[in-house]
mmCIF file of C-alpha atoms and ligand atoms in Angstrom:
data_model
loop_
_atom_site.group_PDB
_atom_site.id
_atom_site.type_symbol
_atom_site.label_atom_id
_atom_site.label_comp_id
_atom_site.label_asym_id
_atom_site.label_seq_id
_atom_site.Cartn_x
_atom_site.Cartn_y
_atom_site.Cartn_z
ATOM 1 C CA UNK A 1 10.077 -1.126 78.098
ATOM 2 C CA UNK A 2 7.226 0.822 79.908
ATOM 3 C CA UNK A 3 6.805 4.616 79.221
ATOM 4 C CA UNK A 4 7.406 5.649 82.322
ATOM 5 C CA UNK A 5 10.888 4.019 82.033
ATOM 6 C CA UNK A 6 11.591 6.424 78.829
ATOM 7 C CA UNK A 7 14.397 9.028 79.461
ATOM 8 C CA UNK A 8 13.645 12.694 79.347
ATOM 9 C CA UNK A 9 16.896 13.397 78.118
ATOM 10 C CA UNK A 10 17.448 14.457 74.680
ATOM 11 C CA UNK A 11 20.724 13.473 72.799
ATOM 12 C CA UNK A 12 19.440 14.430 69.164
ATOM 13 C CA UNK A 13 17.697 17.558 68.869
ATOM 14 C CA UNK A 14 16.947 20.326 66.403
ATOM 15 C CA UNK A 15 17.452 18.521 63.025
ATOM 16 C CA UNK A 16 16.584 20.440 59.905
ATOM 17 C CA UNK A 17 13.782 17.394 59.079
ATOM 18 C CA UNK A 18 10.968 18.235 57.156
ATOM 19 C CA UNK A 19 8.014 19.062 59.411
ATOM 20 C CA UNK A 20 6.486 15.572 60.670
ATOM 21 C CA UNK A 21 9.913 13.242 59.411
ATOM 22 C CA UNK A 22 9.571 10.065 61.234
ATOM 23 C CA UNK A 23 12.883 8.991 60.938
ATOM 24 C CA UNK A 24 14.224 12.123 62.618
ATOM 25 C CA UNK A 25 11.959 10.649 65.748
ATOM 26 C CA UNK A 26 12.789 7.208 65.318
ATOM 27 C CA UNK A 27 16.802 8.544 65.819
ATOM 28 C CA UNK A 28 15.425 10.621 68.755
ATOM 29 C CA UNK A 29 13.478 7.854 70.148
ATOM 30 C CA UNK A 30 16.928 5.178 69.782
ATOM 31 C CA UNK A 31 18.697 7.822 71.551
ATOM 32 C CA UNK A 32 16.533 7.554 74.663
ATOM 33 C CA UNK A 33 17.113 3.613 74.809
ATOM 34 C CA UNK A 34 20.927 3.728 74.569
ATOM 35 C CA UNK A 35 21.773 6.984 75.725
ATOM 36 C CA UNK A 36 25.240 8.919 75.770
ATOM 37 C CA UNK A 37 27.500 6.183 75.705
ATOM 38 C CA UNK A 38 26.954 5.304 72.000
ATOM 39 C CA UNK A 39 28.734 6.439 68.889
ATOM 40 C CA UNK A 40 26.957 6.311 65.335
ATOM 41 C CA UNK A 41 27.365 5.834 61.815
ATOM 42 C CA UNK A 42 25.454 7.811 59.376
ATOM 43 C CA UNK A 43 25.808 7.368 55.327
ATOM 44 C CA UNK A 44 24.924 9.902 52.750
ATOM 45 C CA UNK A 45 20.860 10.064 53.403
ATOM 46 C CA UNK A 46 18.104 12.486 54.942
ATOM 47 C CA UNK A 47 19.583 12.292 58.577
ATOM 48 C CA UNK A 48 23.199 13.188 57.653
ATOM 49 C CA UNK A 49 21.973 15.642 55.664
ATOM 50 C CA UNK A 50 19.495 17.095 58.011
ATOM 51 C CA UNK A 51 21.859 16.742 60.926
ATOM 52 C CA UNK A 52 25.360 17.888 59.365
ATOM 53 C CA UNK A 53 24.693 21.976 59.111
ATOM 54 C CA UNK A 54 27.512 23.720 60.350
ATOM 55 C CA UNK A 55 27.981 25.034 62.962
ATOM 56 C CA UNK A 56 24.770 23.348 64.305
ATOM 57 C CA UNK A 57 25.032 19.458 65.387
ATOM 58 C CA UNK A 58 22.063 17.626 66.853
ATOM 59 C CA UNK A 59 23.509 14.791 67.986
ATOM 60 C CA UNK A 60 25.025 15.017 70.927
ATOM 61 C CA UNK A 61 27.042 11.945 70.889
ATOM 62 C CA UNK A 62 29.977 11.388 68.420
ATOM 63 C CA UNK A 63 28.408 10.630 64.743
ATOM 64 C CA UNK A 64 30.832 10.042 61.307
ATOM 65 C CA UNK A 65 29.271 10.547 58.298
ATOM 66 C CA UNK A 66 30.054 7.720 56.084
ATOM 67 C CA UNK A 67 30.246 6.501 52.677
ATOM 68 C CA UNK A 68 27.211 5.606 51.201
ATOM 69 C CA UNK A 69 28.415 2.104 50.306
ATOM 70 C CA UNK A 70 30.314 1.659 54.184
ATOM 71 C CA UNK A 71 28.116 1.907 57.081
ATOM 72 C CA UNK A 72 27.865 -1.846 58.210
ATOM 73 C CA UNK A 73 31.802 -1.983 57.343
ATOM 74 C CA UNK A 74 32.677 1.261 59.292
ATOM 75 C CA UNK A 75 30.807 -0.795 61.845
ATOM 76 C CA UNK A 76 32.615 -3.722 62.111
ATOM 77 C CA UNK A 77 35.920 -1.268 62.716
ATOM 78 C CA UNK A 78 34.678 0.689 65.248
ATOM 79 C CA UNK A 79 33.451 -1.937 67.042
ATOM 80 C CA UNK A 80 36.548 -4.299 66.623
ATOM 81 C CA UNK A 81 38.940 -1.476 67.917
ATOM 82 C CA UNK A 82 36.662 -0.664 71.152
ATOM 83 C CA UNK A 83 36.832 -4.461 71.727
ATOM 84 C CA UNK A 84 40.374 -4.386 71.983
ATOM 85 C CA UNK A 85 40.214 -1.082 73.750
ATOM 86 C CA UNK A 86 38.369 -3.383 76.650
ATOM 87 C CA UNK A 87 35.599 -0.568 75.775
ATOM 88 C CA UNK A 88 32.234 -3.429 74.792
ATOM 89 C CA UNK A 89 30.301 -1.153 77.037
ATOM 90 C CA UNK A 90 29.983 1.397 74.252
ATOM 91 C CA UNK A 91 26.806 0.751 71.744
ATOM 92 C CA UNK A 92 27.931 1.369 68.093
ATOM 93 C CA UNK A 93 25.311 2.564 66.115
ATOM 94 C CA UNK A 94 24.223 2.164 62.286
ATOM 95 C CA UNK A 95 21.858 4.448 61.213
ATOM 96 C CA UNK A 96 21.020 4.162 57.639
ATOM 97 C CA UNK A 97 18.249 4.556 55.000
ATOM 98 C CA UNK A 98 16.730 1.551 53.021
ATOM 99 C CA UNK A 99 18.579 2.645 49.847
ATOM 100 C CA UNK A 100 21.703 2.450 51.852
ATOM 101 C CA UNK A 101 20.898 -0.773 53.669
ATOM 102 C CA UNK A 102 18.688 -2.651 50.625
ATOM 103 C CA UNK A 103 20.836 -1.428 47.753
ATOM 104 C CA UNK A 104 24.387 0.191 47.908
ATOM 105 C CA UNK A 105 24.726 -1.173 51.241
ATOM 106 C CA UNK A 106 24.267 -4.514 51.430
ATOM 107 C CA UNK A 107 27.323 -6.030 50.650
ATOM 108 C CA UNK A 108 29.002 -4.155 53.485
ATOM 109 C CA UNK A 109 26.027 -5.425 56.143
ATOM 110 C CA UNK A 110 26.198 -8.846 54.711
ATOM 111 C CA UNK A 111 30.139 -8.916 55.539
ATOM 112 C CA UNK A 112 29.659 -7.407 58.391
ATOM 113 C CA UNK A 113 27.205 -9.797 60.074
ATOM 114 C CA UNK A 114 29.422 -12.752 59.075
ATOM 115 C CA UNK A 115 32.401 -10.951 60.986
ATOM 116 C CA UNK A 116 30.395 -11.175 64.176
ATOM 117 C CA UNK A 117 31.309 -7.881 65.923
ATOM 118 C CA UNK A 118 28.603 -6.187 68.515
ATOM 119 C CA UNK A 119 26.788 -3.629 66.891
ATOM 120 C CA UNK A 120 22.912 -2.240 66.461
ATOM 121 C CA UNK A 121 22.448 -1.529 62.377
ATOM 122 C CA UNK A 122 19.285 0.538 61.937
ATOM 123 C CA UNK A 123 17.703 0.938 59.009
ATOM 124 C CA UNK A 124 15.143 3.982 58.773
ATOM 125 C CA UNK A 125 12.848 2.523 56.406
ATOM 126 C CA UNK A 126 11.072 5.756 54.392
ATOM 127 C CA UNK A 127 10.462 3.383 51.688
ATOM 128 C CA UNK A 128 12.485 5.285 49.057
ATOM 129 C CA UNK A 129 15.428 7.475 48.420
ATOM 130 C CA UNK A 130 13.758 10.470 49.975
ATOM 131 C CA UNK A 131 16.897 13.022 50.211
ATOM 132 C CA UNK A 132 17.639 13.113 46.687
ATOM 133 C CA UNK A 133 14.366 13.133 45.447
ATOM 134 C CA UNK A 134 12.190 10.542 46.341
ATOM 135 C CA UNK A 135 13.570 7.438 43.605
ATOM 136 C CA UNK A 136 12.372 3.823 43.986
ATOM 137 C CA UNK A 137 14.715 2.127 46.413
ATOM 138 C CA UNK A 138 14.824 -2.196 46.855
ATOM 139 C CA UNK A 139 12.629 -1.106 49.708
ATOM 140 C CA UNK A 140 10.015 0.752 48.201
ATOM 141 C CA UNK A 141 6.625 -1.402 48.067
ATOM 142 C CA UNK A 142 5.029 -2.455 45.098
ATOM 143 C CA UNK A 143 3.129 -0.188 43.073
ATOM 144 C CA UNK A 144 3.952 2.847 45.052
ATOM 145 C CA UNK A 145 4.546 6.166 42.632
ATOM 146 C CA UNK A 146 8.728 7.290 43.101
ATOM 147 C CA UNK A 147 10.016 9.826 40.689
ATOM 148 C CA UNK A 148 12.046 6.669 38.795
ATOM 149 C CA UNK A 149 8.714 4.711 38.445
ATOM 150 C CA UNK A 150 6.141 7.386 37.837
ATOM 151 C CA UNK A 151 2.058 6.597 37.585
ATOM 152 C CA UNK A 152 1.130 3.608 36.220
ATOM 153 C CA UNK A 153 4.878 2.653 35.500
ATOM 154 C CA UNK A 154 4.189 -1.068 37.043
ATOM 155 C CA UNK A 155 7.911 -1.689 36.068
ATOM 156 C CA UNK A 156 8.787 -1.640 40.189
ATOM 157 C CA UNK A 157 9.257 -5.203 42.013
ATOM 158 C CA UNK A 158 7.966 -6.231 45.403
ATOM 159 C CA UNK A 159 10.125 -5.143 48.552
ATOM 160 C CA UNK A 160 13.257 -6.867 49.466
ATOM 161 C CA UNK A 161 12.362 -9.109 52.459
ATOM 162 C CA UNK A 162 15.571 -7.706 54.318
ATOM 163 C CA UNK A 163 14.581 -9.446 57.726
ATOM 164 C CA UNK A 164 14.802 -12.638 56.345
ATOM 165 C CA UNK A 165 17.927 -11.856 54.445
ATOM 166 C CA UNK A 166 19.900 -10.955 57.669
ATOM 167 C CA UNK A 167 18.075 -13.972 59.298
ATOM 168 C CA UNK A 168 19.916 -16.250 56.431
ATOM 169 C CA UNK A 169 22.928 -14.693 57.620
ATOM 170 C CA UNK A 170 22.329 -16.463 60.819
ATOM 171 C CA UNK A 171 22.329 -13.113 62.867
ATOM 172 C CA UNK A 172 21.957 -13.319 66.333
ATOM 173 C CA UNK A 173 18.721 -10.893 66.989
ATOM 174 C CA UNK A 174 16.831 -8.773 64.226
ATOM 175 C CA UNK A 175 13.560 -7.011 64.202
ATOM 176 C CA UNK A 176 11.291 -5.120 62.333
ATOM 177 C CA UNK A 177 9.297 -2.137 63.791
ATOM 178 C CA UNK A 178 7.394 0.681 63.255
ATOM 179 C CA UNK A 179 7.718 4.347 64.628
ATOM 180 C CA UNK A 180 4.122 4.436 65.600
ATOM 181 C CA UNK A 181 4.366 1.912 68.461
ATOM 182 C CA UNK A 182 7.462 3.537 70.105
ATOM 183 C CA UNK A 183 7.347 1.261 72.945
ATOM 184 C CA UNK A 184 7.987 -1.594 70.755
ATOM 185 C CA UNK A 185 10.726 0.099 68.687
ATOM 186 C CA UNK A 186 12.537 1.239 72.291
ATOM 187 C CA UNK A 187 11.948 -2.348 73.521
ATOM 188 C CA UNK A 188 13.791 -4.099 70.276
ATOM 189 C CA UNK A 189 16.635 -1.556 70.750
ATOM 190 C CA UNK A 190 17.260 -1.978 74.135
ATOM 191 C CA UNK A 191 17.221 -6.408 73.492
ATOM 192 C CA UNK A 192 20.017 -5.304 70.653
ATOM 193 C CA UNK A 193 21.957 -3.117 73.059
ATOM 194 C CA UNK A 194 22.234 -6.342 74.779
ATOM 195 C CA UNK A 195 23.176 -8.887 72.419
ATOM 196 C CA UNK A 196 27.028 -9.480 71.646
ATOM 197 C CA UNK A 197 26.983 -9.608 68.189
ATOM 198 C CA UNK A 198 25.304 -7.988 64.966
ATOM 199 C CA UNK A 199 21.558 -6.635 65.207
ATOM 200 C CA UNK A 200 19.986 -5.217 62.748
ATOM 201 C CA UNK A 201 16.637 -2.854 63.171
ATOM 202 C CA UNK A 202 14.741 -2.035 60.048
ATOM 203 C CA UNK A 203 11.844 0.561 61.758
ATOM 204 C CA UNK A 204 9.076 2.160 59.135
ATOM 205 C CA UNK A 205 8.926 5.368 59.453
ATOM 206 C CA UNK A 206 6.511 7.375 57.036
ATOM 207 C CA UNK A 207 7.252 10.394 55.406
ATOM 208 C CA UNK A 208 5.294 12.986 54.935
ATOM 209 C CA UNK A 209 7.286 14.448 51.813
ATOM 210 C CA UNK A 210 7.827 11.156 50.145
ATOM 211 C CA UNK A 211 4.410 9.464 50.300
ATOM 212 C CA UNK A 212 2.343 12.495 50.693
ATOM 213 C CA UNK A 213 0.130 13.313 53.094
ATOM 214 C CA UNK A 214 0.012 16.170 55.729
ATOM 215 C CA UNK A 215 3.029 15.939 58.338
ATOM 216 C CA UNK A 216 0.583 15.708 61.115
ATOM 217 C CA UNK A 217 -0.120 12.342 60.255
ATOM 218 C CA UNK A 218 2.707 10.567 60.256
ATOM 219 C CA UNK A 219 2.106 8.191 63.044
ATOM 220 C CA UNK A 220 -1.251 7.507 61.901
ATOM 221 C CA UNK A 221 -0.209 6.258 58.941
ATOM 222 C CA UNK A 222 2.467 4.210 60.168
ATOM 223 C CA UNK A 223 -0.625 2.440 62.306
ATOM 224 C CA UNK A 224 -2.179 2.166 59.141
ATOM 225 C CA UNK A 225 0.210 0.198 57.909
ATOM 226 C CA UNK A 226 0.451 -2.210 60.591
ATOM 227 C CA UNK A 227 -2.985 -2.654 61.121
ATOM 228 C CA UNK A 228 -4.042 -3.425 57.526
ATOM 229 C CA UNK A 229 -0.527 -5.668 57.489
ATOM 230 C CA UNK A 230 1.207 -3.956 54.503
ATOM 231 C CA UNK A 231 3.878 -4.443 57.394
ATOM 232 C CA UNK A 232 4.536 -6.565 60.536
ATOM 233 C CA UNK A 233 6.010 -6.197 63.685
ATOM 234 C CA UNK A 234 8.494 -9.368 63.625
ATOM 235 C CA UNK A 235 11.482 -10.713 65.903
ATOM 236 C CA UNK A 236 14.298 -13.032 64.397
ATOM 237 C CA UNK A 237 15.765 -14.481 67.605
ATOM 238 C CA UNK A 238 17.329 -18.231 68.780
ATOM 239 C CA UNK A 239 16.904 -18.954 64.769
ATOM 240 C CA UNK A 240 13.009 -18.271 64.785
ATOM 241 C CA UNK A 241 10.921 -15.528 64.123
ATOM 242 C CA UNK A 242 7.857 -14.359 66.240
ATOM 243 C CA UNK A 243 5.210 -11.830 65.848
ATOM 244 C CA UNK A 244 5.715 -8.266 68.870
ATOM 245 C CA UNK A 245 2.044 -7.135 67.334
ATOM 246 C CA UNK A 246 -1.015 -8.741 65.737
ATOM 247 C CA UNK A 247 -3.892 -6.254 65.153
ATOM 248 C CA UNK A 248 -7.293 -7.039 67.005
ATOM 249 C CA UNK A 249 -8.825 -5.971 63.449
ATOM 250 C CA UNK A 250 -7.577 -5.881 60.634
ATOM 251 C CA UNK A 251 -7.700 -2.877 58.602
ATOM 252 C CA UNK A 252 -8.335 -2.565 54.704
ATOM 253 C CA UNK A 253 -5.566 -1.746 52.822
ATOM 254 C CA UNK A 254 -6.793 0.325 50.617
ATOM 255 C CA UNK A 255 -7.595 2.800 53.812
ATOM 256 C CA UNK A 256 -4.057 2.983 53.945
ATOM 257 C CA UNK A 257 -3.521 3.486 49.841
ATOM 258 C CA UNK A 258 -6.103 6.224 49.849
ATOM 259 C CA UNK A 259 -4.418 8.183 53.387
ATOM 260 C CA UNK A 260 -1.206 8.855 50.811
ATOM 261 C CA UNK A 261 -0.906 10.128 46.993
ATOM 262 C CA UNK A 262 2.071 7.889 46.578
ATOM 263 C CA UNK A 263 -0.629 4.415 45.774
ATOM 264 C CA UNK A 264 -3.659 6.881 44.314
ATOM 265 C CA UNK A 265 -2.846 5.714 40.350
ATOM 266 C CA UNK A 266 -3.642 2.147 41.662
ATOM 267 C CA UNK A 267 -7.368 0.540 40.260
ATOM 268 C CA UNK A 268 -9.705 -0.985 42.468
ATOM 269 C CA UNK A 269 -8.929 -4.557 41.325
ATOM 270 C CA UNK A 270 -5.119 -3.837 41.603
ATOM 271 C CA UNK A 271 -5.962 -3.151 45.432
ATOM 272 C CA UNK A 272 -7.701 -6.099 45.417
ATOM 273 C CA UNK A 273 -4.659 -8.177 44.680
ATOM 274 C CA UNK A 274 -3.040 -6.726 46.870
ATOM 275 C CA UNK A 275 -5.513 -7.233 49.540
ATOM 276 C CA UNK A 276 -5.665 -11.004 48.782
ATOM 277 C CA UNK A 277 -1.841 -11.308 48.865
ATOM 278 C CA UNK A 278 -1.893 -9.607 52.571
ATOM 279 C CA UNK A 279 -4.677 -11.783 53.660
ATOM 280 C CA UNK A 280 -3.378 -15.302 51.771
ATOM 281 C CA UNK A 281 -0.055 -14.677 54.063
ATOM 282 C CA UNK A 282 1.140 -17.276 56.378
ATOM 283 C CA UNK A 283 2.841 -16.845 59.988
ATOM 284 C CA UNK A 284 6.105 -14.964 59.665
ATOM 285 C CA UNK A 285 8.693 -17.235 58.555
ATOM 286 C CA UNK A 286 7.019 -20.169 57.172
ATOM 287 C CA UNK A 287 7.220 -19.391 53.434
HETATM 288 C C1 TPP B 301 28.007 6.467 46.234
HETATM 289 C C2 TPP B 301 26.937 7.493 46.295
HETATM 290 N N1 TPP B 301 25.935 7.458 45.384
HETATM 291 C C3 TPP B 301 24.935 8.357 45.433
HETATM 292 C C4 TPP B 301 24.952 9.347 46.385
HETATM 293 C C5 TPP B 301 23.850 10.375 46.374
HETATM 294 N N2 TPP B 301 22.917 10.206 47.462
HETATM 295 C C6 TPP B 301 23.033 10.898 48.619
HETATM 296 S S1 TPP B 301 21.797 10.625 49.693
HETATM 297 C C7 TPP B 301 21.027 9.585 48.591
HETATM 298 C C8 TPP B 301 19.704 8.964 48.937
HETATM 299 C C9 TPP B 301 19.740 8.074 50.146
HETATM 300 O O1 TPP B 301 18.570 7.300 50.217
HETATM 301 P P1 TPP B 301 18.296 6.398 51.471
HETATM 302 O O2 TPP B 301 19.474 5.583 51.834
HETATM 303 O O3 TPP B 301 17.046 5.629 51.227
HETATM 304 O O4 TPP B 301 18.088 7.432 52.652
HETATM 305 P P2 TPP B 301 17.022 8.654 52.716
HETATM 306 O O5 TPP B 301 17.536 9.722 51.819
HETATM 307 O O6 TPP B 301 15.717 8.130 52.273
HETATM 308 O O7 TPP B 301 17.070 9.068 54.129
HETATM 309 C C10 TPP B 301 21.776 9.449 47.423
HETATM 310 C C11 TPP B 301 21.386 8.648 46.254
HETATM 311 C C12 TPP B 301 26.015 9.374 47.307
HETATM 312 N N3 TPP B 301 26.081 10.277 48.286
HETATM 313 N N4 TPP B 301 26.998 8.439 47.238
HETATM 314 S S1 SF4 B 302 12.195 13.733 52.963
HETATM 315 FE FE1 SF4 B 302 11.101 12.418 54.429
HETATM 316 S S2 SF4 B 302 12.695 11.277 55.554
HETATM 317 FE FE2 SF4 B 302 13.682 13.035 54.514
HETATM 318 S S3 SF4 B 302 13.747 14.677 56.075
HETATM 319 FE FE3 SF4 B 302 11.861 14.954 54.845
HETATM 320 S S4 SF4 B 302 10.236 13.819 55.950
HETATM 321 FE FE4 SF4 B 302 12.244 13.132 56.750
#
């Protein structure tokens, strides 16, 4: 997808998102790719709760809000009665957080995928249970402070490698992206748009309220990320997985620790481990 290509229309507007919320853009930005013929799925999360103020509605396409536990089941529904409607043309839409996707609901996606019905799952990745108070989620990375595993609680686990879970499933296309290379977010969306079967999207999207930093950097840091490789840009497609992005240079990640309060009870040498574990990592796929 070129810019130039990107719609000026706006299907999601006005959201009650803290100032700077990445995943309100990264909804913005999938609205763009698939436009008004799409219908979405929402659990309990930030974006429902930001976009479900009555009598104001930012999405201007129909939207359920869903069960926590239901979104890749709802899903599988929707998209099984459109099918029989004759009505595949219609993209149906999961758009949930990374506790709802890693944790409550992954038994749903996992079902889901092994159905085989068309749809695009998106998981807005903020790395934590941000709308009721910022608690550790299977998603949130090592070592990063949550309000369940305060400073220097080192009781947390790595993040759940949810691409290569839904790969295991066998799924016909996933991806992982960032919000701060739109292009390549847009691009992944549309390729799922196309695909007749389960996708699933899992996009990073930082938040400013969660990780802590001023809201006018939220791409930045979400480059930051990338760059120092505390998170790829991957493809699972045809069985294999390929890299959308490798940095020219890489960037230290304790650049990206220190742009955030969320890392700052880490020590030196504990970013030092971490560093080694980036750099010791092989191509995507091949551990
Ligand atoms: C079954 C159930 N358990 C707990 C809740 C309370 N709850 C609402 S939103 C939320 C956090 C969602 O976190 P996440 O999925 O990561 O999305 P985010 O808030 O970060 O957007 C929780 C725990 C709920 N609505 N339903
Ligand atoms: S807490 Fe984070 S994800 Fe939730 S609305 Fe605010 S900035 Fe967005």
């Amino acid at each position: 997808m070129k810019l130039k290509e990107v719609s000026k229309e706006e299907l999601y507007r006005c959201s009650y998102g803290c100032a700077g919320c990445a995943s309100v853009l990264a909804l913005r930005l999938t609205l763009k790719v698939l436009g008004e013929n799409s219908v979405f799925v929402v659990p309990a999360g930030c974006i429902s709760t930001v976009s479900a103020y009555y009598p104001q509605a930012p999405f201007f396409v129909p939207m359920t809000v869903m069960a926590f536990a239901a979104t890749a089941a709802a899903l599988s529904g929707i998209s099984a009665g459109f099918k029989r409607r004759g009505r595949e043309d219609i993209h149906v839409v999961g758009f949930a957080g990374d506790g709802g996707t890693a944790d409550i609901g992954i038994q749903a996606l996992s079902g889901a995928i092994d159905c085989g019905y068309k749809f695009i799952y998106i998981c807005y990745d903020n790395e934590a249970y941000m709308n009721t108070g910022i608690q550790r989620s299977g998603l949130t990375p090592y070592g990063a402070t949550t309000t369940t595993t305060p400073g220097r609680c080192f009781e947390n686990r790595p993040k759940k490698d949810m691409l290569r879970i839904v790969a295991d499933h066998g799924i016909p296309y996933a991806a992982t992206a960032c919000i701060s290379y739109p292009l390549d977010f847009m691009r992944k969306v549309e390729k799922a748009s196309k695909i007749n079967g389960p996708t699933y999207i899992q996009v990073l999207v930082p938040c400013p309220t969660g990780w802590g930093f001023a809201p006018d950097r939220a791409i930045e840091l979400g480059r930051m990320a990338v760059e120092s490789g505390m998170w790829n840009l991957l493809e699972f497609e045809n069985g294999e997985f390929h890299t959308t992005y490798t940095p020219r240079h890489k960037r230290p990640v304790a650049e990206y620790f220190e742009a955030q309060t969320r890392f700052r009870q880490l020590s030196p040498e504990q970013v030092e481990a971490i560093q080694r574990e980036i750099d010791s990592r092989g191509a995507p796929g091949s551990s």
